[in-house]
Amino acid sequence: MTWAEYYERYDGWQESTQYSRLASIKDFGPDDSPSEEICDCIQYVDTRTATSILRRALAAGVRFRAAEVAEIADSGQIEDEEALEKLIQTAVDAYTGEQLDTLLSCLPDPEPVLELIDKITSKPTHFTEEDVLTLLPNLPDEESIYQLVNSTDAIFTENGLNELCDYGVDESLIRKISKRSGIPYADPDEPDEEIPLKETQAKKPGLFSSI
């Protein structure tokens, strides 16, 4: 049986049959991968069957989109922590901050996700301000925070820069981000510069004041 045949017929079977027929699947399909169908099917079968589907798909080399990885993890359908840890490594496209945040909240042990974030941010990323600010509260130390913020050339708003300051991001990095974002940097340790007021000259009496 192929995966395509299973997917076409599974919703007409009893739960026990949905599970037992998985052993008959010999082919998960062409190179373009049936990840969307697998993600969909996992939502509608029991947890035992869902977990077995994922294990078999991963063993067959199926790769998933980042959104599908997050959806599967968030479904609560997968009982095998090891399978989830393998799943998060299969994404064929880039994760967003929100998707990584979802994985952190869904996996019983966040360490594999933190290792994934470290791997992603060790190279230049396309993270936006929103991505960075979503992930910042989850990172374990200053080094991880610096690596995340330094991995992107994202433009930040003034509020975003204030949040970076609140999380203790290195001052030199904040200066660099401020410059590319077109926002003047005010050093919080320097006193505000006092601007002297211009002396007001007494007005000379005009025509109407002399009448």
Coordinates of N, CA and C in Angstrom, one line a residue, residues 2-180:
T2 N 0.5 2.3 -0.7 CA 1.2 3.5 -0.7 C 0.5 4.5 0.3
W3 N 1.3 5.5 0.6 CA 0.7 6.5 1.5 C -0.5 7.2 0.9
A4 N -0.5 7.4 -0.4 CA -1.6 8.1 -1.1 C -2.9 7.2 -1.0
E5 N -2.7 5.9 -1.0 CA -3.9 5.0 -0.9 C -4.4 5.0 0.5
Y6 N -3.5 5.0 1.5 CA -3.9 5.1 2.9 C -4.7 6.4 3.2
Y7 N -4.1 7.5 2.7 CA -4.7 8.8 3.0 C -6.1 8.9 2.4
E8 N -6.3 8.3 1.2 CA -7.6 8.4 0.5 C -8.7 7.6 1.3
R9 N -8.2 6.6 2.0 CA -9.2 5.7 2.6 C -9.3 5.7 4.1
Y10 N -8.4 6.3 4.8 CA -8.3 6.1 6.3 C -9.5 6.5 7.0
D11 N -10.2 7.6 6.6 CA -11.3 8.2 7.3 C -12.5 7.3 7.3
G12 N -12.5 6.3 6.4 CA -13.6 5.3 6.4 C -13.4 4.1 7.3
W13 N -12.2 4.0 7.9 CA -11.9 2.8 8.7 C -12.1 3.1 10.2
Q14 N -12.2 2.0 11.0 CA -12.2 2.1 12.4 C -10.8 2.5 12.9
E15 N -10.8 3.0 14.1 CA -9.5 3.4 14.7 C -8.4 2.2 14.7
S16 N -8.9 1.0 15.0 CA -8.0 -0.1 15.1 C -7.4 -0.4 13.7
T17 N -8.3 -0.3 12.7 CA -7.9 -0.5 11.3 C -6.9 0.6 10.8
Q18 N -7.2 1.8 11.2 CA -6.3 2.9 10.8 C -4.9 2.6 11.3
Y19 N -4.8 2.1 12.5 CA -3.5 1.8 13.1 C -2.8 0.6 12.4
S20 N -3.6 -0.5 12.3 CA -3.0 -1.8 11.7 C -2.6 -1.6 10.3
R21 N -3.3 -0.8 9.5 CA -3.0 -0.7 8.1 C -1.6 0.1 7.8
L22 N -1.2 0.8 8.9 CA 0.1 1.5 8.7 C 1.2 0.6 8.4
A23 N 1.2 -0.6 8.9 CA 2.3 -1.6 8.6 C 2.3 -2.0 7.1
S24 N 1.3 -1.7 6.4 CA 1.2 -2.1 5.0 C 1.8 -1.0 4.1
I25 N 2.1 0.2 4.6 CA 2.6 1.3 3.8 C 4.0 1.0 3.4
K26 N 4.3 0.9 2.2 CA 5.7 0.6 1.7 C 6.3 1.8 1.0
D27 N 5.4 2.8 0.7 CA 5.9 3.9 -0.1 C 5.2 5.2 0.3
F28 N 6.0 6.2 0.7 CA 5.4 7.5 1.1 C 5.3 8.5 0.0
G29 N 5.6 8.1 -1.2 CA 5.4 9.0 -2.3 C 6.6 9.5 -3.0
P30 N 6.4 10.4 -3.9 CA 7.5 11.0 -4.7 C 8.4 11.9 -3.9
D31 N 9.4 12.4 -4.6 CA 10.4 13.3 -3.9 C 9.8 14.6 -3.3
D32 N 8.6 15.0 -3.9 CA 8.1 16.3 -3.4 C 7.4 16.1 -2.0
S33 N 7.3 14.9 -1.5 CA 6.9 14.7 -0.1 C 5.5 15.0 0.2
P34 N 4.8 14.0 0.8 CA 3.4 14.2 1.1 C 3.2 14.9 2.5
S35 N 4.0 15.8 2.9 CA 4.0 16.3 4.3 C 2.7 17.0 4.6
E36 N 2.1 17.7 3.7 CA 0.8 18.4 4.0 C -0.3 17.3 4.3
E37 N -0.3 16.2 3.6 CA -1.3 15.2 3.9 C -1.1 14.5 5.2
I38 N 0.2 14.3 5.5 CA 0.6 13.7 6.8 C 0.2 14.6 7.9
C39 N 0.5 15.8 7.8 CA 0.1 16.8 8.8 C -1.4 16.8 9.1
D40 N -2.1 16.8 8.0 CA -3.6 16.8 8.1 C -4.1 15.5 8.7
C41 N -3.6 14.4 8.3 CA -4.1 13.1 8.8 C -3.8 13.0 10.3
I42 N -2.7 13.5 10.8 CA -2.3 13.4 12.2 C -3.3 14.0 13.1
Q43 N -4.0 15.1 12.6 CA -4.9 15.8 13.4 C -6.2 15.0 13.7
Y44 N -6.5 14.0 12.8 CA -7.8 13.3 12.9 C -7.8 11.8 13.3
V45 N -6.6 11.3 13.6 CA -6.5 9.9 14.1 C -6.2 10.0 15.6
D46 N -6.2 8.8 16.2 CA -5.9 8.8 17.7 C -4.4 9.0 17.8
T47 N -4.0 9.2 19.1 CA -2.5 9.6 19.3 C -1.6 8.4 19.0
R48 N -2.0 7.2 19.2 CA -1.2 6.1 18.9 C -0.9 6.0 17.4
T49 N -2.0 6.2 16.6 CA -1.8 6.1 15.1 C -1.0 7.3 14.6
A50 N -1.3 8.5 15.2 CA -0.6 9.7 14.8 C 0.9 9.6 15.0
T51 N 1.3 9.0 16.2 CA 2.7 8.9 16.5 C 3.3 7.9 15.6
S52 N 2.6 6.8 15.3 CA 3.2 5.8 14.3 C 3.3 6.4 12.9
I53 N 2.4 7.2 12.5 CA 2.5 7.8 11.2 C 3.7 8.7 11.1
L54 N 3.9 9.5 12.1 CA 5.1 10.4 12.1 C 6.4 9.6 12.1
R55 N 6.5 8.6 13.0 CA 7.7 7.8 13.0 C 8.0 7.2 11.7
R56 N 7.0 6.6 11.0 CA 7.2 6.0 9.7 C 7.6 7.0 8.6
A57 N 7.0 8.1 8.7 CA 7.3 9.2 7.7 C 8.7 9.7 7.9
L58 N 9.1 9.9 9.1 CA 10.5 10.3 9.3 C 11.5 9.3 8.9
A59 N 11.2 8.0 9.2 CA 12.1 6.9 8.8 C 12.2 6.8 7.2
A60 N 11.1 7.2 6.6 CA 11.1 7.2 5.1 C 11.7 8.4 4.5
G61 N 12.2 9.4 5.3 CA 12.9 10.6 4.8 C 12.0 11.7 4.5
V62 N 10.7 11.7 4.9 CA 9.8 12.8 4.6 C 10.3 14.1 5.3
R63 N 10.3 15.2 4.6 CA 10.6 16.5 5.2 C 9.4 17.3 5.3
F64 N 9.3 18.2 6.2 CA 8.1 19.1 6.5 C 8.5 20.5 6.4
R65 N 7.4 21.3 6.1 CA 7.6 22.8 6.2 C 7.6 23.2 7.6
A66 N 8.2 24.3 7.9 CA 8.2 24.8 9.3 C 6.9 25.0 9.9
A67 N 5.9 25.5 9.1 CA 4.5 25.7 9.6 C 3.9 24.3 10.0
E68 N 4.2 23.3 9.2 CA 3.7 21.9 9.5 C 4.3 21.4 10.7
V69 N 5.6 21.6 10.9 CA 6.3 21.1 12.1 C 5.6 21.7 13.4
A70 N 5.4 23.0 13.3 CA 4.8 23.7 14.5 C 3.4 23.2 14.7
E71 N 2.6 23.0 13.6 CA 1.3 22.5 13.8 C 1.2 21.1 14.4
I72 N 2.1 20.2 13.9 CA 2.1 18.8 14.5 C 2.5 18.9 15.9
A73 N 3.5 19.6 16.3 CA 3.9 19.7 17.7 C 2.8 20.3 18.6
D74 N 2.1 21.3 18.0 CA 1.1 22.0 18.8 C -0.2 21.1 18.9
S75 N -0.3 20.1 18.1 CA -1.6 19.3 18.1 C -1.7 18.5 19.3
G76 N -0.6 18.2 20.0 CA -0.6 17.3 21.2 C -0.9 15.8 20.8
Q77 N -0.8 15.5 19.5 CA -1.1 14.2 19.0 C 0.1 13.2 19.1
I78 N 1.3 13.8 19.3 CA 2.5 12.9 19.2 C 3.0 12.6 20.6
E79 N 3.0 11.3 20.9 CA 3.4 10.9 22.3 C 4.9 10.6 22.4
D80 N 5.6 10.6 21.3 CA 7.0 10.2 21.3 C 7.9 11.4 21.3
E81 N 8.5 11.7 22.4 CA 9.4 12.9 22.4 C 10.5 12.8 21.5
E82 N 11.1 11.7 21.3 CA 12.2 11.5 20.4 C 11.8 11.8 18.9
A83 N 10.6 11.4 18.6 CA 10.1 11.7 17.2 C 9.9 13.2 17.0
L84 N 9.4 13.9 18.0 CA 9.3 15.3 17.9 C 10.6 16.0 17.8
E85 N 11.6 15.5 18.5 CA 13.0 16.1 18.4 C 13.5 15.9 17.0
K86 N 13.2 14.7 16.4 CA 13.7 14.5 15.0 C 12.9 15.4 14.0
L87 N 11.6 15.5 14.3 CA 10.7 16.3 13.4 C 11.2 17.7 13.3
I88 N 11.6 18.4 14.4 CA 12.0 19.8 14.3 C 13.2 20.0 13.4
Q89 N 14.0 19.0 13.2 CA 15.2 19.1 12.4 C 14.9 19.0 10.9
T90 N 13.7 18.6 10.5 CA 13.4 18.3 9.1 C 12.9 19.5 8.3
A91 N 12.7 20.7 8.9 CA 12.0 21.8 8.2 C 12.8 22.2 7.0
V92 N 12.1 22.3 5.9 CA 12.7 22.6 4.6 C 12.8 24.1 4.4
D93 N 12.1 24.9 5.2 CA 12.2 26.4 5.1 C 12.5 27.0 6.4
A94 N 12.6 28.3 6.5 CA 13.1 29.0 7.7 C 11.9 29.1 8.7
Y95 N 12.3 28.9 10.0 CA 11.3 29.1 11.0 C 11.1 30.6 11.3
T96 N 9.9 30.9 11.7 CA 9.7 32.3 12.3 C 9.9 32.2 13.8
G97 N 10.0 33.4 14.4 CA 10.1 33.4 15.9 C 8.9 32.8 16.5
E98 N 7.7 33.0 16.0 CA 6.5 32.5 16.6 C 6.4 31.0 16.5
Q99 N 6.9 30.4 15.4 CA 6.9 28.9 15.3 C 7.9 28.3 16.3
L100 N 9.1 28.9 16.4 CA 10.1 28.4 17.4 C 9.5 28.6 18.8
D101 N 8.8 29.6 19.1 CA 8.2 29.8 20.4 C 7.2 28.7 20.7
T102 N 6.4 28.4 19.6 CA 5.4 27.3 19.7 C 6.2 26.0 20.1
L103 N 7.3 25.7 19.4 CA 8.0 24.5 19.7 C 8.5 24.4 21.1
L104 N 9.0 25.6 21.6 CA 9.5 25.7 23.0 C 8.4 25.3 24.0
S105 N 7.2 25.8 23.7 CA 6.1 25.5 24.6 C 5.5 24.1 24.5
C106 N 5.7 23.5 23.4 CA 5.1 22.1 23.1 C 6.0 21.0 23.5
L107 N 7.3 21.1 23.3 CA 8.2 19.9 23.6 C 8.4 19.8 25.1
P108 N 8.3 18.6 25.6 CA 8.5 18.4 27.1 C 9.8 19.0 27.6
D109 N 10.9 18.8 26.8 CA 12.2 19.3 27.1 C 12.6 20.4 26.0
P110 N 12.7 21.6 26.5 CA 13.0 22.7 25.5 C 14.4 22.7 25.0
E111 N 15.3 21.9 25.6 CA 16.7 21.9 25.2 C 17.0 21.7 23.7
P112 N 16.3 20.7 23.1 CA 16.5 20.5 21.6 C 16.1 21.7 20.8
V113 N 15.1 22.4 21.2 CA 14.7 23.6 20.5 C 15.7 24.7 20.7
L114 N 16.2 24.9 21.9 CA 17.2 25.9 22.2 C 18.5 25.6 21.4
E115 N 18.8 24.3 21.2 CA 20.0 24.0 20.4 C 19.7 24.3 18.9
L116 N 18.5 24.1 18.5 CA 18.1 24.5 17.1 C 18.2 26.0 16.9
I117 N 17.7 26.7 17.9 CA 17.8 28.2 17.8 C 19.3 28.6 17.7
D118 N 20.1 28.0 18.5 CA 21.5 28.3 18.5 C 22.1 28.0 17.2
K119 N 21.7 26.9 16.6 CA 22.3 26.5 15.2 C 21.8 27.6 14.2
I120 N 20.5 28.0 14.3 CA 20.0 28.9 13.3 C 20.6 30.3 13.4
T121 N 20.8 30.7 14.6 CA 21.3 32.1 14.8 C 22.9 32.2 14.7
S122 N 23.5 31.0 14.6 CA 25.0 31.0 14.4 C 25.3 31.5 13.0
K123 N 24.3 31.7 12.1 CA 24.5 32.2 10.8 C 23.5 33.4 10.6
P124 N 23.7 34.2 9.6 CA 22.8 35.3 9.3 C 21.4 34.8 9.1
T125 N 20.4 35.5 9.7 CA 19.0 35.1 9.6 C 18.2 36.3 9.0
H126 N 17.0 36.0 8.7 CA 16.1 37.0 8.2 C 15.0 37.3 9.2
F127 N 15.4 37.1 10.5 CA 14.4 37.4 11.6 C 14.0 38.9 11.6
T128 N 12.8 39.1 11.8 CA 12.3 40.5 11.9 C 12.3 41.0 13.4
E129 N 12.0 42.2 13.6 CA 11.9 42.7 15.0 C 11.0 41.8 15.8
E130 N 9.8 41.5 15.2 CA 8.8 40.7 15.9 C 9.4 39.3 16.3
D131 N 10.1 38.7 15.3 CA 10.8 37.4 15.6 C 11.7 37.5 16.8
V132 N 12.6 38.5 16.8 CA 13.6 38.6 17.8 C 12.9 38.8 19.2
L133 N 11.9 39.7 19.2 CA 11.3 40.1 20.5 C 10.4 38.9 21.0
T134 N 10.0 38.1 20.1 CA 9.2 36.9 20.6 C 10.1 35.9 21.2
L135 N 11.4 35.7 20.7 CA 12.3 34.7 21.2 C 13.1 35.1 22.4
L136 N 13.3 36.4 22.6 CA 14.2 36.9 23.6 C 13.9 36.4 25.0
P137 N 12.6 36.4 25.4 CA 12.3 35.9 26.8 C 12.6 34.5 27.1
N138 N 12.8 33.7 26.0 CA 13.0 32.2 26.1 C 14.5 31.9 26.2
L139 N 15.4 32.8 25.9 CA 16.8 32.4 25.8 C 17.5 32.4 27.1
P140 N 18.4 31.4 27.3 CA 18.9 31.2 28.7 C 20.0 32.1 29.2
D141 N 20.7 32.8 28.3 CA 21.8 33.6 28.8 C 22.2 34.7 27.8
E142 N 23.1 35.6 28.3 CA 23.4 36.8 27.5 C 24.0 36.5 26.2
E143 N 24.8 35.4 26.2 CA 25.5 35.0 24.9 C 24.5 34.6 23.8
S144 N 23.5 33.9 24.3 CA 22.4 33.5 23.3 C 21.6 34.7 22.8
I145 N 21.4 35.6 23.7 CA 20.6 36.8 23.4 C 21.4 37.6 22.4
Y146 N 22.7 37.8 22.6 CA 23.6 38.6 21.7 C 23.6 37.9 20.3
Q147 N 23.7 36.6 20.3 CA 23.8 35.9 19.0 C 22.5 36.0 18.2
L148 N 21.4 36.0 18.9 CA 20.1 36.1 18.2 C 20.0 37.5 17.6
V149 N 20.2 38.5 18.5 CA 20.0 39.9 18.0 C 21.0 40.3 16.9
N150 N 22.2 39.7 17.0 CA 23.3 40.1 16.1 C 23.2 39.3 14.7
S151 N 22.3 38.3 14.7 CA 22.1 37.5 13.5 C 21.3 38.1 12.4
T152 N 20.7 39.2 12.7 CA 19.7 39.8 11.7 C 20.1 41.3 11.5
D153 N 19.7 41.8 10.3 CA 19.8 43.2 10.0 C 18.5 43.9 10.0
A154 N 17.6 43.3 10.9 CA 16.2 43.9 11.0 C 16.2 45.3 11.4
I155 N 15.2 46.1 10.9 CA 15.0 47.5 11.4 C 14.1 47.4 12.6
F156 N 14.5 48.2 13.6 CA 13.7 48.2 14.9 C 13.0 49.5 15.1
T157 N 11.9 49.4 15.8 CA 11.2 50.7 16.2 C 11.8 51.1 17.5
E158 N 11.4 52.3 18.0 CA 11.9 52.8 19.2 C 11.5 51.9 20.4
N159 N 10.2 51.5 20.3 CA 9.7 50.6 21.4 C 10.5 49.3 21.4
G160 N 10.9 48.8 20.2 CA 11.6 47.5 20.1 C 13.0 47.7 20.7
L161 N 13.6 48.9 20.4 CA 15.0 49.1 21.0 C 14.9 49.2 22.5
N162 N 13.8 49.8 23.0 CA 13.6 49.9 24.5 C 13.6 48.5 25.1
E163 N 12.9 47.6 24.4 CA 12.8 46.2 24.9 C 14.2 45.5 24.9
L164 N 15.0 45.8 23.8 CA 16.3 45.2 23.8 C 17.1 45.7 25.0
C165 N 16.9 47.0 25.3 CA 17.6 47.5 26.5 C 17.1 46.8 27.8
D166 N 15.8 46.6 27.9 CA 15.3 45.9 29.1 C 15.8 44.5 29.2
Y167 N 16.2 43.9 28.1 CA 16.7 42.5 28.2 C 18.2 42.5 28.3
G168 N 18.8 43.7 28.5 CA 20.2 43.8 28.7 C 21.1 43.5 27.5
V169 N 20.6 43.8 26.3 CA 21.4 43.6 25.1 C 22.6 44.5 25.1
D170 N 23.7 44.0 24.7 CA 25.0 44.8 24.7 C 24.8 46.2 24.1
E171 N 25.3 47.2 24.8 CA 25.1 48.6 24.4 C 25.6 48.9 23.0
S172 N 26.8 48.3 22.6 CA 27.4 48.6 21.3 C 26.5 48.0 20.2
L173 N 25.8 46.9 20.5 CA 24.9 46.3 19.5 C 23.6 47.2 19.4
I174 N 23.2 47.7 20.5 CA 22.0 48.6 20.4 C 22.3 49.8 19.6
R175 N 23.5 50.4 19.8 CA 24.0 51.6 19.0 C 23.9 51.3 17.5
K176 N 24.4 50.1 17.2 CA 24.5 49.7 15.7 C 23.1 49.6 15.2
I177 N 22.2 48.9 15.9 CA 20.8 48.8 15.5 C 20.1 50.1 15.4
S178 N 20.4 51.0 16.4 CA 19.8 52.3 16.3 C 20.2 53.1 15.1
K179 N 21.4 53.0 14.7 CA 22.0 53.7 13.6 C 21.3 53.2 12.3
R180 N 21.2 51.9 12.1 CA 20.6 51.4 10.8 C 19.1 51.6 10.8

